[in-house]
């Protein structure tokens, strides 16, 4: 782990643990974080796992894709979609989700979190 | 600004509604109505006798006025108007001052001064009260009469028939019926038609006296003829209600009506008049549409906008006792240059006349009797000066075969063509609302009010909605999403042709962008429908919807349900015990489904592979409850046990369910097999339903439960089992290849041009020469079947995906929570 001020790169898993163009759920203490490997674009994203619409721990099981240029994830429950970049809800009326930075180094995937969260 | 409206009829109400729609600031609105009810739909008054209640006819409930801050006094006519001090006082003694006063007092029935009109049993036809009195009297009446052979008189005659007084005479002073709207030939034909349904018509007849003591017993005419009647309705015309205006010193016409200018202003600059009480350029406009237009103009005048009334087209269409009668433009035009084309079919009772300009290019007006279907089109053609086709007779004869559609349809109308003249809604208005999501007539009525007045334009509005949707559909509806510019059917052909096997390949070859939750499951389903390979393979797992991705149905709280296949609903005690044991071990809620199998709810993602391992070991297979695929083939017990059963429906259901299990389709598919006509398997509510007959099976297709239930239609009868399967092969494959995404077979059939007959031609008569191909494609899918769950639990790579935490695979989701219900668990409710 590399300390950066009060933030930390948390080791989530290995690249091969995450399906291409899909997500997994990462356990961080009592928190659940959805981690996505957007292989088509060579990008990684992390967000909260809970969909704010009905408070379901499900975003990691959602389909990812794009709306225009914006990368997004669709909750499997009611297909609310959220930007993977900003967390904003793209399908209307639900509050935004939290997003986190992701780093891949030597086949390991890290998520940038507050030090007291890990 | 304080505005008082005298009169709460249709036009008075419309004035309030239109004014409120403009959301004016600082306006106080007071309405005085003479009738005890708030404004109601007088145009459809006769529907009161065919079952509509007074409430149904209401323009708006009394609360509407309240909600809009309008003070409404009903049953309280204004008795006095003081123009100088600008006040009015009512019968009940209320005095109110105004800045502006609007007369919307309408008209009353014109009652000719015939001795005896005061007798019991003599009615006028104007208000709901009149109708109520008629209704009370009618049961005692045997012979009726109506004075007046115009539009209102014939309406009243219809009311008499509705009231059961079928022996009714219509008495008209003029030599023919409806002299103001239709020509002589038209009158003659109309009279013949009315007589053929039992009405007696007396034209050129002047009533001299109504006889009887207190009660009417007969009528005496100018030629000393007499007629016995015990009920009479006078409906000979209208008389503007101008008495209050006249007494207050406002200018009125010699034969009644409050004089107004093109701004609806009377001779007093603070007083306006609209509707049937207003006299504009010597004319009283006795229809609703011009009255509404006057309301619009009056509001513009009050709000300082520039709008003028410049007369109004008196075209009209109505159904008189089941007979269409319409006239439009100038129905009588006959000056030397005008060409009239007349179609008269006495046999069918149809008369049509159109008047065409000398150069043959424009329509000036016309008359339609017996069949007025073309009225709206002709009216618009006339109003918008649409250039006529080279053979103008086509516009009334309709297309007589050949390629051309003769005249122009709604498509040829300009955007500013006025479709609903009551509410002043143009074609362009309707089109733009359709494009913004008002995709049916009800929605259009709601947002534009088109069709809510006289209702005459409704068929045309429907046409415009459909045409607009159709033209839109080509671009928007059928294209899958922003990532694929193809319809489902087109993409299926491309994927087939290029032998593509994964979502990513398809997106790279034929799409753009990075896909989405619409195209991913759709393409994944296409690939499965074409090749029937393991759906989680080749990276397709992340293109599947969550249910398909984890081979189970996601439920509230994030757990999954497990549904093993129980073909035909037949299960051994041993297998039942295994299901019970598995449910107990993993603490699952169990329920019998509507498809004769057992659903196990509340399984953690992490437990799914282990649960299925046990089920598979006991001989179960995936039930595909999570997929757009064959669900169940429901069966009744059939001839093996049932004393009525003709054939072994269970065996046949099992054979069929096992044949089509696992096949992916545009939507879920359900089947049923019944052993006799009693239909205990409810096969006719399924996508395909088979019912035993003495000689074989009847095959029904495209039935549907769900929100819009639809019975399956008979595709073939008395066929043997082998033929039945071949037809289902062809039917299902044809559906899979041509249906829009997420379209059940019922909806697919509804959209299929030619409907069930076309489908029967394709499937049974092989009209497209596709039968063999469809069968062999289906056979390939059948041959490729493997149980997905078996493949999943045996492959460590697939199996690895069934964990909640990637960094703690053995842990379950700790947020999953259950509640207890009737000794089982249930998911925690949504918060």
Tab-separated table of C-alpha atoms in Angstrom, chain B residues 89-469:
chain	number	residue	atom	x	y	z
B	89	UNK	CA	-78.205	41.665	-10.387
B	90	UNK	CA	-79.466	38.119	-10.273
B	91	UNK	CA	-82.756	36.435	-9.552
B	92	UNK	CA	-81.480	35.456	-6.102
B	93	UNK	CA	-80.667	39.102	-5.408
B	94	UNK	CA	-76.916	39.029	-5.897
B	95	UNK	CA	-75.501	42.240	-7.340
B	96	UNK	CA	-72.018	42.261	-8.798
B	97	UNK	CA	-70.073	44.961	-10.580
B	98	UNK	CA	-67.882	44.260	-13.582
B	99	UNK	CA	-65.158	45.771	-15.677
B	100	UNK	CA	-66.210	43.610	-18.589
B	101	UNK	CA	-69.351	41.628	-19.158
B	102	UNK	CA	-69.616	38.671	-21.523
B	103	UNK	CA	-72.946	37.424	-22.808
B	104	UNK	CA	-72.922	33.702	-23.433
B	105	UNK	CA	-76.635	33.250	-22.952
B	106	UNK	CA	-77.025	30.998	-25.967
B	107	UNK	CA	-80.421	30.349	-27.414
B	108	UNK	CA	-83.727	28.849	-26.515
B	109	UNK	CA	-85.974	26.701	-28.621
B	110	UNK	CA	-88.068	28.633	-31.080
B	111	UNK	CA	-91.694	27.789	-30.375
B	112	UNK	CA	-94.064	28.811	-33.168
B	113	UNK	CA	-97.243	30.479	-31.918
B	114	UNK	CA	-99.545	27.518	-32.419
B	115	UNK	CA	-102.674	27.382	-30.266
B	116	UNK	CA	-102.326	24.598	-27.721
B	117	UNK	CA	-98.541	24.557	-27.252
B	118	UNK	CA	-99.079	24.868	-23.495
B	119	UNK	CA	-100.805	21.478	-23.223
B	120	UNK	CA	-99.269	18.591	-21.266
B	121	UNK	CA	-97.335	16.259	-23.471
B	122	UNK	CA	-95.845	19.059	-25.554
B	123	UNK	CA	-92.111	19.437	-25.075
B	124	UNK	CA	-89.158	21.371	-26.361
B	125	UNK	CA	-85.775	19.754	-26.845
B	126	UNK	CA	-83.057	21.852	-25.360
B	127	UNK	CA	-81.901	21.073	-21.827
B	128	UNK	CA	-81.384	18.060	-19.615
B	129	UNK	CA	-84.538	19.118	-17.734
B	130	UNK	CA	-86.479	18.944	-21.018
B	131	UNK	CA	-85.102	15.484	-21.581
B	132	UNK	CA	-85.998	14.364	-18.076
B	133	UNK	CA	-89.587	15.514	-18.575
B	134	UNK	CA	-89.740	13.704	-21.920
B	135	UNK	CA	-88.404	10.581	-20.308
B	136	UNK	CA	-91.087	10.694	-17.620
B	137	UNK	CA	-93.851	11.194	-20.153
B	138	UNK	CA	-92.746	8.749	-22.853
B	139	UNK	CA	-93.884	5.487	-21.182
B	140	UNK	CA	-97.494	6.749	-21.399
B	141	UNK	CA	-97.160	7.757	-25.059
B	142	UNK	CA	-97.935	5.604	-28.075
B	143	UNK	CA	-97.921	8.014	-30.988
B	144	UNK	CA	-95.409	10.821	-31.197
B	145	UNK	CA	-94.686	13.761	-33.419
B	146	UNK	CA	-91.863	16.212	-33.885
B	147	UNK	CA	-92.364	19.651	-35.366
B	148	UNK	CA	-89.243	20.463	-37.361
B	149	UNK	CA	-87.469	18.507	-40.064
B	150	UNK	CA	-84.136	20.222	-39.699
B	151	UNK	CA	-81.072	19.091	-37.885
B	152	UNK	CA	-82.530	19.588	-34.402
B	153	UNK	CA	-85.879	18.112	-35.344
B	154	UNK	CA	-84.331	14.916	-36.588
B	155	UNK	CA	-82.214	14.759	-33.429
B	156	UNK	CA	-85.444	14.994	-31.443
B	157	UNK	CA	-86.973	12.248	-33.596
B	158	UNK	CA	-84.048	10.050	-32.682
B	159	UNK	CA	-84.685	10.835	-29.041
B	160	UNK	CA	-88.304	9.726	-29.476
B	161	UNK	CA	-87.184	6.412	-30.939
B	162	UNK	CA	-84.670	5.979	-28.098
B	163	UNK	CA	-87.522	6.605	-25.659
B	164	UNK	CA	-89.523	3.826	-27.260
B	165	UNK	CA	-92.041	6.011	-29.087
B	166	UNK	CA	-91.304	4.369	-32.405
B	167	UNK	CA	-94.508	5.437	-34.125
B	168	UNK	CA	-93.420	9.004	-34.712
B	169	UNK	CA	-94.227	11.625	-37.347
B	170	UNK	CA	-91.792	14.337	-38.369
B	171	UNK	CA	-93.628	17.457	-39.471
B	172	UNK	CA	-91.773	19.975	-41.619
B	173	UNK	CA	-93.108	23.267	-42.875
B	174	UNK	CA	-90.692	23.402	-45.840
B	175	UNK	CA	-91.132	21.085	-48.828
B	176	UNK	CA	-88.169	18.909	-47.739
B	177	UNK	CA	-85.963	17.824	-44.844
B	178	UNK	CA	-82.888	19.757	-43.729
B	179	UNK	CA	-83.328	22.479	-46.329
B	180	UNK	CA	-80.443	24.538	-44.972
B	181	UNK	CA	-77.829	21.823	-45.202
B	182	UNK	CA	-78.620	19.537	-48.109
B	183	UNK	CA	-80.049	19.771	-51.606
B	184	UNK	CA	-83.312	18.369	-52.858
B	185	UNK	CA	-81.963	15.078	-54.145
B	186	UNK	CA	-80.243	14.587	-50.819
B	187	UNK	CA	-83.444	15.367	-48.907
B	188	UNK	CA	-85.388	12.874	-50.986
B	189	UNK	CA	-82.906	10.132	-50.301
B	190	UNK	CA	-82.702	10.974	-46.602
B	191	UNK	CA	-86.485	10.919	-46.354
B	192	UNK	CA	-86.630	7.504	-47.998
B	193	UNK	CA	-84.046	6.190	-45.585
B	194	UNK	CA	-85.840	7.576	-42.535
B	195	UNK	CA	-89.130	6.152	-43.751
B	196	UNK	CA	-87.548	2.771	-44.259
B	197	UNK	CA	-86.762	2.631	-40.553
B	198	UNK	CA	-90.329	3.493	-39.616
B	199	UNK	CA	-90.500	7.272	-39.250
B	200	UNK	CA	-93.386	9.021	-40.954
B	201	UNK	CA	-92.432	12.250	-42.704
B	202	UNK	CA	-94.890	15.016	-43.571
B	203	UNK	CA	-93.342	17.885	-45.537
B	204	UNK	CA	-95.010	21.154	-46.642
B	205	UNK	CA	-97.152	20.770	-43.565
B	206	UNK	CA	-98.183	23.666	-41.386
B	207	UNK	CA	-99.557	22.917	-37.934
B	208	UNK	CA	-102.610	25.043	-37.123
B	209	UNK	CA	-103.611	23.704	-33.750
B	210	UNK	CA	-102.665	21.292	-31.022
B	211	UNK	CA	-105.843	19.607	-29.847
B	212	UNK	CA	-106.870	17.998	-26.580
B	213	UNK	CA	-108.138	19.170	-23.210
B	214	UNK	CA	-105.275	19.625	-20.709
B	215	UNK	CA	-103.365	16.928	-22.442
B	216	UNK	CA	-102.411	16.740	-26.094
B	217	UNK	CA	-104.505	14.320	-28.093
B	218	UNK	CA	-103.833	15.372	-31.669
B	219	UNK	CA	-102.714	17.938	-34.208
B	220	UNK	CA	-104.590	19.727	-36.964
B	221	UNK	CA	-102.818	20.867	-40.128
B	222	UNK	CA	-103.485	23.511	-42.789
B	223	UNK	CA	-105.277	21.133	-45.153
B	224	UNK	CA	-107.608	20.107	-42.324
B	225	UNK	CA	-105.792	16.854	-41.969
B	226	UNK	CA	-105.611	15.598	-38.403
B	227	UNK	CA	-103.187	13.332	-36.638
B	228	UNK	CA	-103.684	11.555	-33.319
B	229	UNK	CA	-100.642	11.988	-31.082
B	230	UNK	CA	-100.061	11.865	-27.346
B	231	UNK	CA	-96.566	13.307	-27.278
B	232	UNK	CA	-95.140	16.202	-29.272
B	233	UNK	CA	-91.676	17.691	-29.378
B	234	UNK	CA	-91.172	21.107	-30.898
B	235	UNK	CA	-87.749	21.480	-32.379
B	236	UNK	CA	-88.230	23.956	-35.141
B	237	UNK	CA	-85.262	26.212	-34.643
B	238	UNK	CA	-83.500	28.399	-32.136
B	239	UNK	CA	-84.043	31.891	-30.830
B	240	UNK	CA	-81.072	33.849	-29.459
B	241	UNK	CA	-81.361	34.744	-25.790
B	242	UNK	CA	-81.047	38.495	-26.165
B	243	UNK	CA	-83.873	39.763	-23.927
B	244	UNK	CA	-81.594	40.967	-21.111
B	245	UNK	CA	-79.295	42.741	-23.556
B	246	UNK	CA	-82.240	44.274	-25.358
B	247	UNK	CA	-83.796	45.596	-22.144
B	248	UNK	CA	-80.478	47.125	-21.146
B	249	UNK	CA	-80.361	49.036	-24.412
B	250	UNK	CA	-77.760	47.033	-26.328
B	251	UNK	CA	-78.179	46.878	-30.096
B	252	UNK	CA	-79.890	43.693	-31.281
B	253	UNK	CA	-80.935	42.376	-34.677
B	254	UNK	CA	-84.466	42.657	-36.022
B	255	UNK	CA	-84.935	38.882	-35.736
B	256	UNK	CA	-82.985	38.567	-32.521
B	257	UNK	CA	-79.339	38.304	-31.563
B	258	UNK	CA	-76.966	40.732	-29.844
B	259	UNK	CA	-75.032	42.681	-32.470
B	260	UNK	CA	-71.278	42.148	-32.262
B	261	UNK	CA	-68.289	43.286	-34.279
B	262	UNK	CA	-65.339	41.155	-35.305
B	263	UNK	CA	-63.867	41.559	-31.771
B	264	UNK	CA	-67.088	40.238	-30.220
B	265	UNK	CA	-67.802	43.671	-28.776
B	266	UNK	CA	-71.427	44.764	-28.553
B	267	UNK	CA	-72.619	48.325	-28.872
B	268	UNK	CA	-71.315	48.879	-25.324
B	269	UNK	CA	-67.483	48.788	-25.308
B	270	UNK	CA	-67.470	46.972	-21.927
B	271	UNK	CA	-69.801	44.239	-23.026
B	272	UNK	CA	-69.066	41.303	-25.311
B	273	UNK	CA	-71.255	38.515	-26.644
B	274	UNK	CA	-70.292	35.065	-27.878
B	275	UNK	CA	-72.008	31.917	-29.088
B	276	UNK	CA	-75.574	31.540	-30.245
B	277	UNK	CA	-76.744	34.792	-28.663
B	278	UNK	CA	-74.344	36.838	-30.815
B	279	UNK	CA	-75.304	38.199	-34.201
B	280	UNK	CA	-72.316	38.717	-36.489
B	281	UNK	CA	-72.923	40.234	-39.910
B	282	UNK	CA	-76.548	39.195	-39.899
B	283	UNK	CA	-75.837	35.619	-38.943
B	284	UNK	CA	-76.391	33.505	-35.842
B	285	UNK	CA	-73.856	30.665	-35.665
B	286	UNK	CA	-75.760	27.704	-34.272
B	287	UNK	CA	-72.830	25.305	-34.004
B	288	UNK	CA	-70.299	24.654	-31.302
B	289	UNK	CA	-67.114	25.253	-33.289
B	290	UNK	CA	-67.789	28.875	-34.242
B	291	UNK	CA	-68.935	29.510	-30.654
B	292	UNK	CA	-65.566	28.290	-29.389
B	293	UNK	CA	-63.826	30.447	-31.939
B	294	UNK	CA	-65.808	33.454	-30.686
B	295	UNK	CA	-64.712	32.622	-27.115
B	296	UNK	CA	-61.119	32.656	-28.294
B	297	UNK	CA	-61.592	36.020	-30.006
B	298	UNK	CA	-63.342	37.509	-26.960
B	299	UNK	CA	-60.433	36.493	-24.731
B	300	UNK	CA	-57.989	38.068	-27.166
B	301	UNK	CA	-60.035	41.250	-27.077
B	302	UNK	CA	-60.034	41.302	-23.262
B	303	UNK	CA	-56.310	40.570	-22.997
B	304	UNK	CA	-55.452	43.146	-25.620
B	305	UNK	CA	-54.355	40.651	-28.269
B	306	UNK	CA	-55.216	41.030	-31.911
B	307	UNK	CA	-57.649	38.435	-33.143
B	308	UNK	CA	-60.789	38.817	-35.160
B	309	UNK	CA	-63.786	36.718	-35.954
B	310	UNK	CA	-64.325	36.616	-39.669
B	311	UNK	CA	-67.218	34.239	-40.014
B	312	UNK	CA	-67.006	30.518	-39.797
B	313	UNK	CA	-67.365	27.500	-41.969
B	314	UNK	CA	-70.699	25.856	-41.211
B	315	UNK	CA	-69.702	22.452	-42.474
B	316	UNK	CA	-71.177	19.735	-40.366
B	317	UNK	CA	-71.393	16.007	-40.096
B	318	UNK	CA	-73.739	14.079	-37.913
B	319	UNK	CA	-75.327	10.735	-37.510
B	320	UNK	CA	-79.080	10.999	-37.659
B	321	UNK	CA	-80.759	7.847	-36.411
B	322	UNK	CA	-77.843	5.841	-37.702
B	323	UNK	CA	-77.621	7.698	-40.995
B	324	UNK	CA	-74.564	9.775	-41.791
B	325	UNK	CA	-75.425	13.237	-43.045
B	326	UNK	CA	-72.777	15.798	-43.856
B	327	UNK	CA	-72.431	19.000	-45.761
B	328	UNK	CA	-69.331	21.117	-46.179
B	329	UNK	CA	-68.094	24.224	-47.901
B	330	UNK	CA	-70.747	25.460	-50.287
B	331	UNK	CA	-73.072	22.481	-50.594
B	332	UNK	CA	-75.367	24.132	-53.114
B	333	UNK	CA	-72.827	25.820	-55.418
B	334	UNK	CA	-74.379	25.679	-58.842
B	335	UNK	CA	-73.398	28.795	-60.698
B	336	UNK	CA	-72.778	28.090	-64.379
B	337	UNK	CA	-69.040	27.494	-64.041
B	338	UNK	CA	-69.270	25.003	-61.210
B	339	UNK	CA	-69.155	21.310	-62.007
B	340	UNK	CA	-71.089	19.081	-59.681
B	341	UNK	CA	-70.421	15.369	-59.534
B	342	UNK	CA	-73.238	13.356	-58.041
B	343	UNK	CA	-73.230	9.744	-56.963
B	344	UNK	CA	-76.586	8.323	-56.045
B	345	UNK	CA	-77.135	4.736	-55.014
B	346	UNK	CA	-80.747	4.357	-53.951
B	347	UNK	CA	-80.291	0.711	-53.313
B	348	UNK	CA	-77.695	1.282	-50.644
B	349	UNK	CA	-79.126	4.642	-49.634
B	350	UNK	CA	-76.067	6.664	-50.494
B	351	UNK	CA	-76.007	10.144	-51.963
B	352	UNK	CA	-72.826	12.105	-52.540
B	353	UNK	CA	-72.362	15.394	-54.270
B	354	UNK	CA	-69.190	17.403	-54.713
B	355	UNK	CA	-68.959	20.818	-56.298
B	356	UNK	CA	-65.761	21.456	-58.194
B	357	UNK	CA	-64.326	24.691	-59.581
B	358	UNK	CA	-64.558	25.240	-63.321
B	359	UNK	CA	-60.879	24.407	-63.834
B	360	UNK	CA	-61.446	21.097	-62.037
B	361	UNK	CA	-58.705	21.856	-59.530
B	362	UNK	CA	-60.397	22.755	-56.275
B	363	UNK	CA	-63.274	21.441	-54.244
B	364	UNK	CA	-65.900	24.040	-53.356
B	365	UNK	CA	-68.215	22.016	-51.191
B	366	UNK	CA	-70.537	19.064	-51.128
B	367	UNK	CA	-73.061	16.816	-49.468
B	368	UNK	CA	-72.722	13.262	-48.175
B	369	UNK	CA	-75.640	11.107	-47.088
B	370	UNK	CA	-75.583	7.470	-46.069
B	371	UNK	CA	-71.791	7.274	-46.073
B	372	UNK	CA	-69.790	10.198	-44.779
B	373	UNK	CA	-66.526	8.415	-44.180
B	374	UNK	CA	-64.737	10.796	-46.537
B	375	UNK	CA	-66.133	13.892	-44.815
B	376	UNK	CA	-63.037	14.941	-42.908
B	377	UNK	CA	-60.804	14.403	-45.882
B	378	UNK	CA	-63.127	16.282	-48.209
B	379	UNK	CA	-63.576	19.115	-45.740
B	380	UNK	CA	-59.820	19.540	-45.438
B	381	UNK	CA	-59.363	19.248	-49.188
B	382	UNK	CA	-61.940	21.984	-49.573
B	383	UNK	CA	-60.645	24.272	-46.819
B	384	UNK	CA	-57.008	23.956	-47.760
B	385	UNK	CA	-57.605	24.197	-51.488
B	386	UNK	CA	-55.690	20.979	-52.005
B	387	UNK	CA	-55.315	20.345	-55.746
B	388	UNK	CA	-57.662	17.584	-56.832
B	389	UNK	CA	-56.546	14.430	-58.646
B	390	UNK	CA	-57.042	14.357	-62.446
B	391	UNK	CA	-60.258	12.379	-62.042
B	392	UNK	CA	-61.973	14.297	-59.293
B	393	UNK	CA	-64.770	11.743	-59.059
B	394	UNK	CA	-62.242	9.489	-57.334
B	395	UNK	CA	-62.600	11.561	-54.205
B	396	UNK	CA	-66.131	10.324	-53.667
B	397	UNK	CA	-65.940	7.001	-55.436
B	398	UNK	CA	-62.769	5.995	-53.660
B	399	UNK	CA	-60.004	4.142	-55.358
B	400	UNK	CA	-61.358	1.589	-57.791
B	401	UNK	CA	-58.426	-0.750	-57.866
B	402	UNK	CA	-55.240	0.011	-59.699
B	403	UNK	CA	-52.143	1.430	-58.133
B	404	UNK	CA	-53.087	4.970	-57.252
B	405	UNK	CA	-54.996	5.728	-54.099
B	406	UNK	CA	-57.042	8.277	-55.984
B	407	UNK	CA	-57.297	11.376	-53.816
B	408	UNK	CA	-54.882	12.396	-51.199
B	409	UNK	CA	-54.826	10.955	-47.699
B	410	UNK	CA	-54.043	12.826	-44.510
B	411	UNK	CA	-50.426	12.824	-45.638
B	412	UNK	CA	-51.153	15.327	-48.381
B	413	UNK	CA	-52.610	17.906	-46.014
B	414	UNK	CA	-50.440	20.855	-45.111
B	415	UNK	CA	-49.275	21.168	-41.512
B	416	UNK	CA	-51.550	24.125	-40.894
B	417	UNK	CA	-54.670	22.237	-41.995
B	418	UNK	CA	-57.240	22.656	-39.221
B	419	UNK	CA	-58.171	19.145	-38.154
B	420	UNK	CA	-60.270	19.866	-35.084
B	421	UNK	CA	-62.173	23.047	-35.700
B	422	UNK	CA	-63.905	22.954	-32.307
B	423	UNK	CA	-60.582	23.325	-30.524
B	424	UNK	CA	-58.583	24.867	-33.356
B	425	UNK	CA	-55.994	22.100	-33.526
B	426	UNK	CA	-53.943	21.821	-36.699
B	427	UNK	CA	-52.353	18.780	-38.281
B	428	UNK	CA	-48.954	20.174	-37.323
B	429	UNK	CA	-49.986	20.410	-33.645
B	430	UNK	CA	-51.057	16.779	-33.614
B	431	UNK	CA	-47.920	15.541	-35.406
B	432	UNK	CA	-45.644	17.375	-33.031
B	433	UNK	CA	-47.417	15.958	-29.968
B	434	UNK	CA	-47.142	12.457	-31.440
B	435	UNK	CA	-43.420	12.967	-31.900
B	436	UNK	CA	-43.210	14.077	-28.293
B	437	UNK	CA	-44.712	10.901	-27.004
B	438	UNK	CA	-48.501	11.265	-27.220
B	439	UNK	CA	-48.806	8.097	-29.222
B	440	UNK	CA	-52.516	7.374	-29.162
B	441	UNK	CA	-55.811	9.151	-29.565
B	442	UNK	CA	-56.414	9.383	-25.821
B	443	UNK	CA	-53.086	11.073	-25.221
B	444	UNK	CA	-53.715	13.469	-28.096
B	445	UNK	CA	-57.143	14.320	-26.722
B	446	UNK	CA	-55.582	15.050	-23.378
B	447	UNK	CA	-52.824	17.348	-24.526
B	448	UNK	CA	-54.438	19.098	-27.509
B	449	UNK	CA	-58.160	18.662	-26.727
B	450	UNK	CA	-58.575	17.693	-30.391
B	451	UNK	CA	-61.646	15.533	-30.817
B	452	UNK	CA	-63.196	16.538	-27.509
B	453	UNK	CA	-65.783	18.896	-28.998
B	454	UNK	CA	-68.144	17.463	-31.575
B	455	UNK	CA	-65.885	14.441	-32.015
B	456	UNK	CA	-66.201	14.510	-35.787
B	457	UNK	CA	-62.476	14.708	-36.377
B	458	UNK	CA	-61.593	11.684	-34.259
B	459	UNK	CA	-61.124	9.262	-37.195
B	460	UNK	CA	-58.865	11.753	-38.871
B	461	UNK	CA	-56.848	12.398	-35.727
B	462	UNK	CA	-56.388	8.633	-35.455
B	463	UNK	CA	-55.133	8.491	-39.019
B	464	UNK	CA	-52.679	11.285	-38.396
B	465	UNK	CA	-51.407	9.622	-35.226
B	466	UNK	CA	-50.920	6.343	-37.070
B	467	UNK	CA	-49.242	7.892	-40.074
B	468	UNK	CA	-46.949	9.933	-37.884
B	469	UNK	CA	-46.034	6.911	-35.810
